[in-house]
CSV table of C-alpha atoms in Angstrom, one decimal:
chain,number,residue,atom,x,y,z
T,1158,UNK,CA,-10.4,19.0,10.6
T,1159,UNK,CA,-12.2,19.0,7.2
T,1160,UNK,CA,-12.5,15.6,5.5
T,1161,UNK,CA,-13.6,14.0,2.2
T,1162,UNK,CA,-15.7,10.9,1.9
T,1163,UNK,CA,-14.7,8.8,-1.2
T,1164,UNK,CA,-17.4,6.4,-2.4
T,1165,UNK,CA,-15.9,3.3,-4.0
T,1166,UNK,CA,-17.7,1.8,-7.0
T,1167,UNK,CA,-15.1,-1.0,-7.6
T,1168,UNK,CA,-12.6,0.6,-9.9
T,1169,UNK,CA,-9.0,-0.5,-10.0
T,1170,UNK,CA,-7.6,3.0,-9.2
T,1171,UNK,CA,-9.9,3.8,-6.2
T,1172,UNK,CA,-7.4,3.3,-3.4
T,1173,UNK,CA,-5.1,5.6,-5.4
T,1174,UNK,CA,-7.7,8.3,-5.4
T,1175,UNK,CA,-7.6,8.3,-1.6
T,1176,UNK,CA,-3.8,8.4,-1.6
T,1177,UNK,CA,-3.8,11.4,-3.8
T,1178,UNK,CA,-6.2,13.3,-1.6
T,1179,UNK,CA,-4.1,12.6,1.4
T,1180,UNK,CA,-1.0,13.7,-0.4
T,1181,UNK,CA,-2.8,17.1,-0.9
T,1182,UNK,CA,-3.0,17.4,2.9
T,1183,UNK,CA,-6.7,16.6,3.2
T,1184,UNK,CA,-8.0,13.7,5.3
T,1185,UNK,CA,-10.3,11.2,3.5
T,1186,UNK,CA,-11.7,7.8,3.9
T,1187,UNK,CA,-12.8,5.3,1.2
T,1188,UNK,CA,-16.1,3.6,1.8
T,1189,UNK,CA,-18.4,1.4,-0.3
T,1190,UNK,CA,-21.1,3.1,-2.3
T,1191,UNK,CA,-23.5,0.9,-0.3
T,1192,UNK,CA,-23.1,3.2,2.7
T,1193,UNK,CA,-26.4,4.5,4.0
T,1194,UNK,CA,-27.4,8.2,4.3
T,1195,UNK,CA,-27.3,7.9,8.1
T,1196,UNK,CA,-23.7,6.6,7.9
T,1197,UNK,CA,-22.8,9.5,5.5
T,1198,UNK,CA,-24.3,12.0,7.9
T,1199,UNK,CA,-22.5,10.4,10.8
T,1200,UNK,CA,-19.2,10.7,9.0
T,1201,UNK,CA,-20.1,14.4,8.3
T,1202,UNK,CA,-18.0,14.9,5.2
T,1203,UNK,CA,-17.1,18.3,3.8
T,1204,UNK,CA,-16.9,17.0,0.2
T,1205,UNK,CA,-17.7,13.8,-1.7
T,1206,UNK,CA,-15.8,12.0,-4.4
T,1207,UNK,CA,-17.3,9.2,-6.5
T,1208,UNK,CA,-14.8,6.9,-8.0
T,1209,UNK,CA,-14.7,4.9,-11.2
T,1210,UNK,CA,-16.0,1.4,-11.6
T,1211,UNK,CA,-16.5,-1.5,-14.1
T,1212,UNK,CA,-20.3,-1.2,-14.3
T,1213,UNK,CA,-22.5,0.9,-16.6
T,1214,UNK,CA,-25.3,3.1,-15.3
T,1215,UNK,CA,-28.0,1.6,-17.5
T,1216,UNK,CA,-27.4,-2.1,-16.7
T,1217,UNK,CA,-29.7,-3.9,-14.3
T,1218,UNK,CA,-28.7,-3.5,-10.6
T,1219,UNK,CA,-26.0,-1.0,-11.5
T,1220,UNK,CA,-24.3,0.5,-8.4
T,1221,UNK,CA,-26.1,3.7,-7.3
T,1222,UNK,CA,-26.4,6.1,-4.4
T,1223,UNK,CA,-29.2,8.0,-2.7
T,1224,UNK,CA,-29.7,11.2,-4.9
T,1225,UNK,CA,-30.0,13.1,-1.5
T,1226,UNK,CA,-26.2,13.1,-1.5
T,1227,UNK,CA,-26.4,15.9,-4.1
T,1228,UNK,CA,-28.5,18.0,-1.8
T,1229,UNK,CA,-26.2,18.1,1.1
T,1230,UNK,CA,-24.8,21.4,0.1
T,1231,UNK,CA,-21.2,20.1,-0.2
T,1232,UNK,CA,-19.0,19.8,-3.3
T,1233,UNK,CA,-19.0,16.6,-5.3
T,1234,UNK,CA,-16.5,15.3,-7.8
T,1235,UNK,CA,-17.4,12.3,-9.9
T,1236,UNK,CA,-14.6,10.4,-11.7
T,1237,UNK,CA,-15.4,8.2,-14.7
T,1238,UNK,CA,-18.3,5.9,-13.6
T,1239,UNK,CA,-18.9,8.5,-10.8
T,1240,UNK,CA,-19.4,11.2,-13.4
T,1241,UNK,CA,-21.8,9.0,-15.4
T,1242,UNK,CA,-23.8,8.1,-12.3
T,1243,UNK,CA,-24.1,11.8,-11.4
T,1244,UNK,CA,-25.5,12.6,-14.8
T,1245,UNK,CA,-27.8,9.6,-14.8
T,1246,UNK,CA,-29.3,10.5,-11.4
T,1247,UNK,CA,-29.7,14.2,-12.1
T,1248,UNK,CA,-31.5,13.9,-15.4
T,1249,UNK,CA,-28.7,13.5,-18.0
T,1250,UNK,CA,-28.3,10.6,-20.5
T,1251,UNK,CA,-25.5,8.1,-21.0
T,1252,UNK,CA,-24.9,5.7,-23.9
T,1253,UNK,CA,-22.3,3.3,-25.1
T,1254,UNK,CA,-19.5,5.3,-26.5
T,1255,UNK,CA,-19.3,5.7,-30.2
T,1256,UNK,CA,-15.5,6.0,-29.8
T,1257,UNK,CA,-14.2,4.1,-26.8
T,1258,UNK,CA,-11.1,5.7,-25.3
T,1259,UNK,CA,-8.4,3.9,-23.4
T,1260,UNK,CA,-5.0,5.2,-22.4
T,1261,UNK,CA,-3.4,8.6,-23.0
T,1262,UNK,CA,-5.8,11.0,-24.7
T,1263,UNK,CA,-5.5,14.7,-25.6
T,1264,UNK,CA,-8.2,16.9,-24.1
T,1265,UNK,CA,-9.2,20.5,-24.6
T,1266,UNK,CA,-10.4,22.1,-21.3
T,1267,UNK,CA,-12.2,25.3,-20.4
T,1268,UNK,CA,-9.6,27.2,-18.4
T,1269,UNK,CA,-12.3,29.5,-17.0
T,1270,UNK,CA,-13.6,26.6,-14.9
T,1271,UNK,CA,-12.1,26.6,-11.4
T,1272,UNK,CA,-11.5,22.9,-11.9
T,1273,UNK,CA,-9.0,23.7,-14.6
T,1274,UNK,CA,-7.5,26.9,-13.2
T,1275,UNK,CA,-3.9,27.4,-14.2
T,1276,UNK,CA,-3.9,24.3,-16.5
T,1277,UNK,CA,-3.0,24.5,-20.2
T,1278,UNK,CA,-5.9,24.4,-22.6
T,1279,UNK,CA,-4.6,21.2,-24.2
T,1280,UNK,CA,-2.8,18.3,-22.4
T,1281,UNK,CA,-2.7,14.5,-22.1
T,1282,UNK,CA,-5.2,12.8,-19.8
T,1283,UNK,CA,-5.8,9.1,-19.0
T,1284,UNK,CA,-9.1,7.7,-20.3
T,1285,UNK,CA,-10.6,4.3,-19.6
T,1286,UNK,CA,-14.2,4.1,-20.7
T,1287,UNK,CA,-16.7,2.5,-23.1
T,1288,UNK,CA,-19.6,4.6,-21.9
T,1289,UNK,CA,-20.0,8.3,-22.4
T,1290,UNK,CA,-22.4,11.1,-21.4
T,1291,UNK,CA,-24.7,11.8,-24.3
T,1292,UNK,CA,-26.4,14.8,-22.8
T,1293,UNK,CA,-25.5,16.5,-19.5
T,1294,UNK,CA,-28.0,16.9,-16.7
T,1295,UNK,CA,-29.9,20.2,-16.4
T,1296,UNK,CA,-27.7,22.9,-15.0
T,1297,UNK,CA,-24.5,21.3,-16.2
T,1298,UNK,CA,-22.2,22.5,-18.9
T,1299,UNK,CA,-19.3,20.7,-20.6
T,1300,UNK,CA,-15.9,22.0,-19.6
T,1301,UNK,CA,-13.6,19.5,-21.4
T,1302,UNK,CA,-13.8,17.4,-24.6
T,1303,UNK,CA,-11.6,15.1,-26.6
T,1304,UNK,CA,-11.9,14.1,-30.3
T,1305,UNK,CA,-14.1,11.2,-29.4
T,1306,UNK,CA,-15.9,12.5,-26.2
T,1307,UNK,CA,-17.9,15.7,-26.1
T,1308,UNK,CA,-18.5,15.6,-22.3
T,1309,UNK,CA,-15.0,14.7,-21.0
T,1310,UNK,CA,-15.8,16.9,-18.0
T,1311,UNK,CA,-18.9,18.8,-16.7
T,1312,UNK,CA,-19.7,21.3,-14.0
T,1313,UNK,CA,-22.7,22.8,-12.2
T,1314,UNK,CA,-20.7,25.6,-10.7
T,1315,UNK,CA,-23.5,27.0,-8.6
T,1316,UNK,CA,-23.9,23.7,-6.7
T,1317,UNK,CA,-20.2,22.9,-6.8
T,1318,UNK,CA,-20.9,19.6,-8.7
T,1319,UNK,CA,-18.2,18.4,-11.0
T,1320,UNK,CA,-17.6,15.3,-13.1
T,1321,UNK,CA,-14.6,14.1,-15.1
T,1322,UNK,CA,-14.5,11.2,-17.6
T,1323,UNK,CA,-10.7,10.8,-17.2
T,1324,UNK,CA,-8.7,9.7,-14.2
T,1325,UNK,CA,-6.9,12.6,-12.4
T,1326,UNK,CA,-5.4,10.2,-9.8
T,1327,UNK,CA,-3.0,8.4,-12.2
T,1328,UNK,CA,0.4,9.7,-13.1
T,1329,UNK,CA,-0.4,9.4,-16.8
T,1330,UNK,CA,-2.8,12.4,-16.5
T,1331,UNK,CA,-0.3,15.3,-16.9
T,1332,UNK,CA,-2.0,17.8,-14.5
T,1333,UNK,CA,-4.0,15.3,-12.4
T,1334,UNK,CA,-2.6,16.4,-9.1
T,1335,UNK,CA,-3.3,20.0,-10.0
T,1336,UNK,CA,-6.9,19.2,-10.9
T,1337,UNK,CA,-7.4,17.5,-7.5
T,1338,UNK,CA,-5.8,20.5,-5.8
T,1339,UNK,CA,-8.1,22.8,-7.7
T,1340,UNK,CA,-11.1,20.8,-6.4
T,1341,UNK,CA,-9.9,20.5,-2.9
T,1342,UNK,CA,-8.5,24.0,-2.4
T,1343,UNK,CA,-10.2,26.2,-4.9
T,1344,UNK,CA,-13.7,24.7,-5.0
T,1345,UNK,CA,-14.0,23.1,-1.5
T,1346,UNK,CA,-11.9,25.7,0.3
T,1347,UNK,CA,-9.8,23.2,2.1
T,1348,UNK,CA,-6.3,23.8,3.5
T,1349,UNK,CA,-3.5,21.4,4.2
T,1350,UNK,CA,-4.7,20.2,7.7
T,1351,UNK,CA,-3.7,16.6,7.3
T,1352,UNK,CA,0.0,16.5,8.4
T,1353,UNK,CA,1.9,13.8,10.2
T,1354,UNK,CA,3.0,16.3,12.9
T,1355,UNK,CA,-0.6,17.0,13.8
T,1356,UNK,CA,-1.6,13.4,13.5
T,1357,UNK,CA,0.9,12.3,16.1
T,1358,UNK,CA,-0.9,14.3,18.8
T,1359,UNK,CA,-4.2,13.0,17.6
T,1360,UNK,CA,-3.1,9.3,17.5
T,1361,UNK,CA,-1.4,9.5,21.0
T,1362,UNK,CA,-4.6,11.1,22.5
T,1363,UNK,CA,-6.8,8.4,20.9
T,1364,UNK,CA,-4.6,5.6,22.1
T,1365,UNK,CA,-4.5,6.9,25.6
T,1366,UNK,CA,-8.3,7.5,25.7
T,1367,UNK,CA,-9.0,4.0,24.5
T,1368,UNK,CA,-6.4,2.1,26.5
T,1369,UNK,CA,-6.5,4.1,29.7
T,1370,UNK,CA,-4.7,2.1,32.4
T,1371,UNK,CA,-5.1,-1.2,30.7
T,1372,UNK,CA,-2.5,-3.5,29.1
T,1373,UNK,CA,-1.6,-4.0,25.4
T,1374,UNK,CA,0.0,-6.9,23.7
T,1375,UNK,CA,1.6,-6.4,20.2
T,1376,UNK,CA,3.0,-9.0,17.8
T,1377,UNK,CA,6.2,-7.4,16.6
T,1378,UNK,CA,7.0,-9.0,13.2
T,1379,UNK,CA,10.2,-7.1,12.5
T,1380,UNK,CA,8.5,-5.1,9.6
T,1381,UNK,CA,8.1,-1.3,9.4
T,1382,UNK,CA,4.3,-1.3,10.3
T,1383,UNK,CA,4.6,-3.2,13.5
T,1384,UNK,CA,7.7,-1.3,14.6
T,1385,UNK,CA,5.9,2.1,14.1
T,1386,UNK,CA,2.8,0.7,15.9
T,1387,UNK,CA,5.1,-0.3,18.8
T,1388,UNK,CA,6.8,3.1,19.0
T,1389,UNK,CA,3.4,4.9,19.0
T,1390,UNK,CA,1.9,2.7,21.6
T,1391,UNK,CA,5.0,2.9,23.8
T,1392,UNK,CA,4.8,6.7,23.7
T,1393,UNK,CA,1.1,6.5,24.5
T,1394,UNK,CA,1.0,4.0,27.4
T,1395,UNK,CA,4.7,3.3,28.3
T,1396,UNK,CA,5.3,0.0,30.2
T,1397,UNK,CA,1.7,-1.2,29.8
T,1398,UNK,CA,2.8,-2.3,26.3
T,1399,UNK,CA,4.4,-5.8,25.8
T,1400,UNK,CA,5.7,-6.9,22.4
T,1401,UNK,CA,6.2,-10.5,21.4
T,1402,UNK,CA,8.8,-10.7,18.6
T,1403,UNK,CA,8.6,-14.1,16.9
T,1404,UNK,CA,11.9,-14.4,15.0
T,1405,UNK,CA,11.1,-17.1,12.5
T,1406,UNK,CA,14.6,-17.0,11.0
T,1407,UNK,CA,13.4,-15.7,7.7
T,1408,UNK,CA,14.4,-12.1,8.2
T,1409,UNK,CA,17.1,-10.2,6.3
T,1410,UNK,CA,20.7,-9.9,7.5
T,1411,UNK,CA,20.9,-8.6,11.1
T,1412,UNK,CA,17.2,-7.3,10.8
T,1413,UNK,CA,16.0,-9.0,14.0
T,1414,UNK,CA,18.8,-7.6,16.1
T,1415,UNK,CA,18.3,-4.1,14.6
T,1416,UNK,CA,14.6,-4.1,15.5
T,1417,UNK,CA,15.2,-5.4,19.0
T,1418,UNK,CA,18.1,-2.9,19.6
T,1419,UNK,CA,16.0,0.1,18.5
T,1420,UNK,CA,12.9,-0.9,20.3
T,1421,UNK,CA,14.6,-1.9,23.6
T,1422,UNK,CA,17.6,0.5,23.6
T,1423,UNK,CA,16.0,3.7,22.3
T,1424,UNK,CA,12.2,3.2,23.0
T,1425,UNK,CA,12.5,1.0,26.2
T,1426,UNK,CA,9.8,-1.3,24.9
T,1427,UNK,CA,9.2,-4.5,26.8
T,1428,UNK,CA,10.1,-7.1,24.1
T,1429,UNK,CA,9.9,-10.9,24.5
T,1430,UNK,CA,11.9,-12.3,21.6
T,1431,UNK,CA,11.3,-15.9,20.6
T,1432,UNK,CA,14.1,-17.4,18.6
T,1433,UNK,CA,12.0,-19.9,16.6
T,1434,UNK,CA,14.2,-20.5,13.6
T,1435,UNK,CA,14.6,-24.2,14.1
T,1436,UNK,CA,10.8,-24.7,14.6
T,1437,UNK,CA,10.1,-22.9,11.3
T,1438,UNK,CA,12.9,-24.7,9.3
T,1439,UNK,CA,11.7,-28.1,10.6
T,1440,UNK,CA,8.1,-27.3,9.5
T,1441,UNK,CA,9.3,-26.1,6.0
T,1442,UNK,CA,11.7,-29.0,5.4
T,1443,UNK,CA,11.0,-30.5,2.0
T,1444,UNK,CA,8.2,-28.0,1.1
T,1445,UNK,CA,8.6,-26.4,-2.3
T,1446,UNK,CA,5.0,-25.1,-3.1
T,1447,UNK,CA,4.9,-21.3,-2.4
T,1448,UNK,CA,1.3,-21.4,-1.1
T,1449,UNK,CA,2.1,-24.2,1.3
T,1450,UNK,CA,5.1,-22.2,2.5
T,1451,UNK,CA,2.9,-19.2,3.3
T,1452,UNK,CA,0.3,-21.3,5.1
T,1453,UNK,CA,2.9,-23.1,7.2
T,1454,UNK,CA,4.6,-19.9,8.2
T,1455,UNK,CA,1.3,-18.1,9.0
T,1456,UNK,CA,0.0,-21.0,11.1
T,1457,UNK,CA,3.3,-21.6,12.9
T,1458,UNK,CA,3.6,-17.9,13.7
T,1459,UNK,CA,0.3,-18.0,15.4
T,1460,UNK,CA,1.2,-21.1,17.4
T,1461,UNK,CA,4.5,-19.6,18.6
T,1462,UNK,CA,2.8,-16.3,19.4
T,1463,UNK,CA,0.0,-18.0,21.4
T,1464,UNK,CA,2.5,-20.1,23.4
T,1465,UNK,CA,4.4,-17.0,24.4
T,1466,UNK,CA,1.3,-15.0,25.1
T,1467,UNK,CA,0.1,-17.6,27.6
T,1468,UNK,CA,3.1,-16.9,29.7
T,1469,UNK,CA,2.0,-13.3,29.9
T,1470,UNK,CA,-1.6,-14.0,30.9
T,1471,UNK,CA,-4.6,-11.9,30.3
T,1472,UNK,CA,-4.2,-8.6,28.5
T,1473,UNK,CA,-6.9,-6.1,27.7
T,1474,UNK,CA,-5.9,-5.2,24.1
T,1475,UNK,CA,-4.3,-7.0,21.2
T,1476,UNK,CA,-2.6,-4.5,19.0
T,1477,UNK,CA,-2.0,-5.0,15.3
T,1478,UNK,CA,0.0,-3.1,12.7
T,1479,UNK,CA,-2.9,-3.1,10.2
T,1480,UNK,CA,-2.6,-0.2,7.7
T,1481,UNK,CA,-5.3,1.3,5.4
T,1482,UNK,CA,-4.5,-0.7,2.2
T,1483,UNK,CA,-4.7,-3.9,4.3
T,1484,UNK,CA,-8.3,-3.0,5.2
T,1485,UNK,CA,-9.4,-2.0,1.7
T,1486,UNK,CA,-7.6,-4.9,-0.1
T,1487,UNK,CA,-9.3,-7.3,2.3
T,1488,UNK,CA,-12.7,-6.0,1.2
T,1489,UNK,CA,-13.6,-4.3,4.4
T,1490,UNK,CA,-12.9,-0.6,3.5
T,1491,UNK,CA,-14.5,-0.2,0.1
T,1492,UNK,CA,-16.2,-1.9,-2.7
T,1493,UNK,CA,-13.3,-3.1,-4.8
T,1494,UNK,CA,-12.8,-6.8,-5.1
T,1495,UNK,CA,-10.7,-8.6,-2.5
T,1496,UNK,CA,-7.1,-8.4,-3.7
T,1497,UNK,CA,-5.6,-10.6,-1.0
T,1498,UNK,CA,-6.1,-11.6,2.5
T,1499,UNK,CA,-3.9,-10.0,5.1
T,1500,UNK,CA,-2.8,-11.6,8.3
T,1501,UNK,CA,-3.7,-8.5,10.3
T,1502,UNK,CA,-7.3,-8.4,9.0
T,1503,UNK,CA,-9.3,-11.3,10.4
T,1504,UNK,CA,-7.8,-14.7,11.4
T,1505,UNK,CA,-7.1,-13.6,15.0
T,1506,UNK,CA,-5.4,-16.0,17.4
T,1507,UNK,CA,-8.0,-18.0,19.2
T,1508,UNK,CA,-6.1,-18.8,22.4
T,1509,UNK,CA,-4.8,-15.3,23.3
T,1510,UNK,CA,-6.9,-13.9,26.2
T,1511,UNK,CA,-7.7,-10.3,25.2
T,1512,UNK,CA,-10.8,-8.2,25.3
T,1513,UNK,CA,-10.4,-5.9,22.3
T,1514,UNK,CA,-8.4,-5.1,19.2
T,1515,UNK,CA,-6.5,-1.8,18.8
T,1516,UNK,CA,-5.1,-0.9,15.4
T,1517,UNK,CA,-3.4,2.5,15.7
T,1518,UNK,CA,-2.3,2.6,12.0
T,1519,UNK,CA,-5.6,1.5,10.5
T,1520,UNK,CA,-6.2,4.9,8.8
T,1521,UNK,CA,-2.7,5.3,7.3
T,1522,UNK,CA,-1.1,4.5,3.9
T,1523,UNK,CA,2.4,3.0,3.8
T,1524,UNK,CA,4.1,6.3,3.1
T,1525,UNK,CA,2.2,7.9,5.9
T,1526,UNK,CA,3.3,5.1,8.3
T,1527,UNK,CA,6.9,5.9,7.4
T,1528,UNK,CA,6.3,9.7,8.0
T,1529,UNK,CA,4.7,8.8,11.4
T,1530,UNK,CA,7.7,6.6,12.3
T,1531,UNK,CA,10.1,9.5,11.6
T,1532,UNK,CA,7.9,11.9,13.5
T,1533,UNK,CA,8.0,9.5,16.5
T,1534,UNK,CA,11.8,9.5,16.4
T,1535,UNK,CA,12.5,6.1,14.8
T,1536,UNK,CA,15.8,6.1,12.9
T,1537,UNK,CA,15.7,6.4,9.1
T,1538,UNK,CA,17.5,3.1,8.8
T,1539,UNK,CA,14.5,1.3,10.3
T,1540,UNK,CA,11.7,3.4,8.8
T,1541,UNK,CA,13.0,3.4,5.2
T,1542,UNK,CA,13.7,-0.4,5.0
T,1543,UNK,CA,12.6,-2.0,1.8
T,1544,UNK,CA,9.1,-3.6,1.8
T,1545,UNK,CA,9.3,-7.1,3.1
T,1546,UNK,CA,6.6,-9.9,2.8
T,1547,UNK,CA,5.3,-11.6,5.9
T,1548,UNK,CA,6.7,-15.0,5.0
T,1549,UNK,CA,10.1,-13.2,4.6
T,1550,UNK,CA,12.9,-14.8,2.6
T,1551,UNK,CA,10.9,-18.0,2.3
T,1552,UNK,CA,9.2,-16.7,-0.8
T,1553,UNK,CA,12.4,-15.3,-2.2
T,1554,UNK,CA,14.0,-18.8,-2.2
T,1555,UNK,CA,12.6,-20.9,-5.1
T,1556,UNK,CA,12.1,-24.5,-3.9
T,1557,UNK,CA,13.0,-25.9,-0.5
T,1558,UNK,CA,14.1,-23.7,2.4
T,1559,UNK,CA,17.3,-24.6,4.2
T,1560,UNK,CA,19.6,-22.9,6.6
T,1561,UNK,CA,22.4,-22.8,4.0
T,1562,UNK,CA,20.1,-21.2,1.3
T,1563,UNK,CA,19.0,-18.6,3.8
T,1564,UNK,CA,22.6,-17.7,4.7
T,1565,UNK,CA,23.4,-17.4,1.0
T,1566,UNK,CA,20.4,-15.2,0.2
T,1567,UNK,CA,21.0,-12.9,3.3
T,1568,UNK,CA,24.5,-12.1,2.2
T,1569,UNK,CA,23.6,-11.5,-1.4
T,1570,UNK,CA,20.6,-9.3,-0.6
T,1571,UNK,CA,22.7,-7.3,1.9
T,1572,UNK,CA,25.3,-6.6,-0.8
T,1573,UNK,CA,22.6,-5.5,-3.3
T,1574,UNK,CA,21.0,-3.2,-0.8
T,1575,UNK,CA,24.3,-1.7,0.3
T,1576,UNK,CA,25.4,-0.9,-3.3
T,1577,UNK,CA,22.0,0.6,-4.1
T,1578,UNK,CA,22.3,2.9,-1.1
T,1579,UNK,CA,25.9,3.9,-2.1
T,1580,UNK,CA,24.6,4.7,-5.6
T,1581,UNK,CA,21.8,6.9,-4.1
T,1582,UNK,CA,19.1,4.7,-5.6
T,1583,UNK,CA,17.7,3.3,-2.4
T,1584,UNK,CA,14.8,5.8,-2.3
T,1585,UNK,CA,14.2,6.0,-6.0
T,1586,UNK,CA,13.5,2.3,-6.7
T,1587,UNK,CA,10.2,1.4,-5.1
T,1588,UNK,CA,11.3,-2.1,-4.2
T,1589,UNK,CA,14.5,-4.1,-4.8
T,1590,UNK,CA,15.9,-7.3,-3.5
T,1591,UNK,CA,17.8,-10.5,-4.3
T,1592,UNK,CA,16.2,-13.9,-4.7
T,1593,UNK,CA,17.8,-17.3,-4.8
T,1594,UNK,CA,16.7,-19.4,-7.8
T,1595,UNK,CA,16.5,-23.1,-7.8
T,1596,UNK,CA,18.8,-23.2,-10.8
T,1597,UNK,CA,22.4,-24.5,-10.6
T,1598,UNK,CA,24.8,-24.2,-13.4
T,1599,UNK,CA,28.4,-24.8,-14.4
T,1600,UNK,CA,30.9,-22.0,-13.7
T,1601,UNK,CA,34.7,-21.6,-13.2
T,1602,UNK,CA,36.3,-20.0,-10.2
T,1603,UNK,CA,40.0,-20.1,-9.5
T,1604,UNK,CA,40.6,-22.4,-12.5
T,1605,UNK,CA,38.2,-25.0,-11.0
T,1606,UNK,CA,34.9,-26.1,-12.3
T,1607,UNK,CA,31.9,-25.1,-10.1
T,1608,UNK,CA,28.3,-26.2,-10.0
T,1609,UNK,CA,26.5,-23.6,-7.9
T,1610,UNK,CA,23.4,-21.5,-7.6
T,1611,UNK,CA,22.2,-18.4,-9.5
T,1612,UNK,CA,21.1,-15.3,-7.7
T,1613,UNK,CA,18.4,-13.1,-9.4
T,1614,UNK,CA,18.3,-9.4,-8.7
T,1615,UNK,CA,14.9,-7.6,-8.9
T,1616,UNK,CA,14.2,-3.9,-8.8
T,1617,UNK,CA,10.9,-2.2,-9.8
T,1618,UNK,CA,9.3,1.2,-10.2
T,1619,UNK,CA,5.6,1.5,-9.2
T,1620,UNK,CA,3.0,3.9,-7.8
T,1621,UNK,CA,0.7,1.4,-6.2
T,1622,UNK,CA,2.2,-2.1,-6.6
T,1623,UNK,CA,-0.8,-3.1,-8.8
T,1624,UNK,CA,1.5,-2.7,-11.8
T,1625,UNK,CA,5.2,-2.2,-11.9
T,1626,UNK,CA,8.0,-1.7,-14.4
T,1627,UNK,CA,11.6,-3.1,-14.0
T,1628,UNK,CA,14.1,-0.5,-13.0
T,1629,UNK,CA,16.7,0.6,-15.6
T,1630,UNK,CA,19.6,0.4,-13.2
T,1631,UNK,CA,23.1,1.5,-14.3
T,1632,UNK,CA,25.2,-1.2,-15.9
T,1633,UNK,CA,28.2,-0.2,-13.8
T,1634,UNK,CA,26.1,-0.7,-10.6
T,1635,UNK,CA,24.9,-4.2,-11.7
T,1636,UNK,CA,28.5,-5.1,-12.6
T,1637,UNK,CA,29.7,-4.1,-9.2
T,1638,UNK,CA,26.9,-5.9,-7.4
T,1639,UNK,CA,27.5,-9.1,-9.5
T,1640,UNK,CA,31.2,-9.0,-8.8
T,1641,UNK,CA,30.8,-8.6,-5.1
T,1642,UNK,CA,28.1,-11.4,-4.8
T,1643,UNK,CA,30.1,-13.9,-6.8
T,1644,UNK,CA,33.3,-12.9,-4.9
T,1645,UNK,CA,31.9,-12.7,-1.4
T,1646,UNK,CA,29.0,-15.2,-1.2
T,1647,UNK,CA,29.8,-18.9,-1.3
T,1648,UNK,CA,28.0,-21.2,-3.7
T,1649,UNK,CA,27.0,-18.5,-6.1
T,1650,UNK,CA,28.6,-18.5,-9.6
T,1651,UNK,CA,26.0,-16.6,-11.6
T,1652,UNK,CA,24.0,-13.4,-11.1
T,1653,UNK,CA,20.9,-12.6,-13.2
T,1654,UNK,CA,18.8,-9.4,-13.5
T,1655,UNK,CA,15.0,-9.6,-13.8
T,1656,UNK,CA,13.7,-7.4,-16.6
T,1657,UNK,CA,10.1,-8.5,-16.4
T,1658,UNK,CA,7.3,-6.0,-15.5
T,1659,UNK,CA,4.1,-6.7,-13.6
T,1660,UNK,CA,2.1,-8.0,-15.2
T,1661,UNK,CA,2.9,-10.6,-16.5
T,1662,UNK,CA,5.3,-11.2,-13.5
T,1663,UNK,CA,4.6,-10.3,-9.9
T,1664,UNK,CA,7.0,-8.2,-7.8
T,1665,UNK,CA,7.9,-11.1,-5.5
T,1666,UNK,CA,9.1,-14.4,-6.9
T,1667,UNK,CA,6.6,-16.6,-5.1
C-alpha cells in the first residue's frame, strides 16, 4: 500500500492535514520534522507533505530538514511554512510580507497546472501568513497569486515539487479537498487503497502475529474507542482477551449495561465488571474544582483497575484504546505543542503484571475508529454514541457531585439525545449534551413555588474540536426538549441553551 509521510512543523492545522489525506483513501502518518533521513527511508514514503508552522525560515534555529529529501524522486507538497522552507532550501528567497494575509482570500490560479486541474481560475482560499516568497527557487514557476501575494503557489513539474501558501486542509478553502486529490491522484498516481474493509484484515493479522498464543488484558471504559478495541481483539485472539470494565457510576443513562450486553452477548468477550460507583462518589464528596475531579477520577480508576487485575494474575499484553489524535496531541506523534495529556498515553498502571503494550487503534482517527467498529459488526447505537470525556458526567455537573445530581443529569441528557435523534440531527451536530449547572432559581409548577436547578443544553459544530460554533437548532426542537425535561425530570425548573462558541468557551463545561 502506498503511503504519505507528513512532516510536522508545529502548525495548528497539521493533524487536519493527515485527516484529509486519509479521507482521500491514502494512508499517511504525521511525524516531527526532526525525523532523520534513516527513519524516512525506513518509512519508505511514496510522497511527502510539509505542513505549516509558526516559525520563519530566516530566523535563528528555524525548523529545517535535510535537503536530500528533495532528491528522493518522490512528489513533495509544501503548505505555508512548508512551501517557504522548500523555496529557502532550494535557492529561493523569502521575506516579511508587504501585505500580510489572514483569512479568506481570493486567488487566481493557473488551471494548466495539474495541482489546479478542474478548479475555477478564481476562488476563495484560506491564508494565514506574515512571510512570503520573494523569488521562487530555480526551476519553479508561480501557479497562483493573490492581490497581495505573487507566489501563492509554485511548482517544479519535472520533479513533482509543489508549494502552496494557503491551507487546502481547512474547510474555508473552497476547493481544498480537490487540490489534495489532484496532488495525491493526479501528481502522485495514488488510488484509494486505504479503506476500512481492507484495514480490518490487516489489523487482525497484525494482532494475531504480535499476540500469538499469549493473553491480553484491556481496560474497557465504556467509550467507543475501548469498545472497538475490544471487538477487534476478540476477533483476533478470542478467549485470550479479558476486559476489566470499571463502572465509576459517571456514565450516561443505561450506558454501562449497553456496553456489557453487546460485548458479552454478541461478541462473547470475557468482561469483569466492577461496580465502583460508591467508591468514586465517596472520593468526590465535597469536591468542586474541575481539575481535582479529573485527578481523583483518574487516580481512582487506576486503583480499582489494579485491584481487579491482581485477581487475574500475570498477562502478557496490556491493551489500550489509544487513537492517533491521542498520540499526536500528547506530543509523541508530531512536532505540534502538547494540547493535553491523555490517560492512554503514558501514566501506565505500576502494579499490573504485563510484559508489553498493544494499541490496535493507534493509527486511526476517531471517524476511522467508528468505521472500524461498524466493519467489525458493532451496532450503530454503540458506535455512533456521542463523544464522552473520560471523567464522564463529573465534568458536566458544575460543583459537587452527588448521586441525586447524577440521576437528574442522566435523565435530562437522555431526553435531549432522544429528541435530537427523532429530529434527524444526531449525526449532523458534532457534539451535543446536557449539563447540570450549579444555579438554582425560583419557578412555579402546579401553582406552587419551586427553587430548583437549571439544566444547560450544549450543541456544537466543529471539524477538529480545536474551534467550534454553537449549533443553530430549531426552536421547535428546543421547545420540545425543554418541555420534556421540566415535565419529566424532578428538581429542574429551568432549561438554558448555550450559544457560546469555542473560543472563548470550551466544548465541555469543565
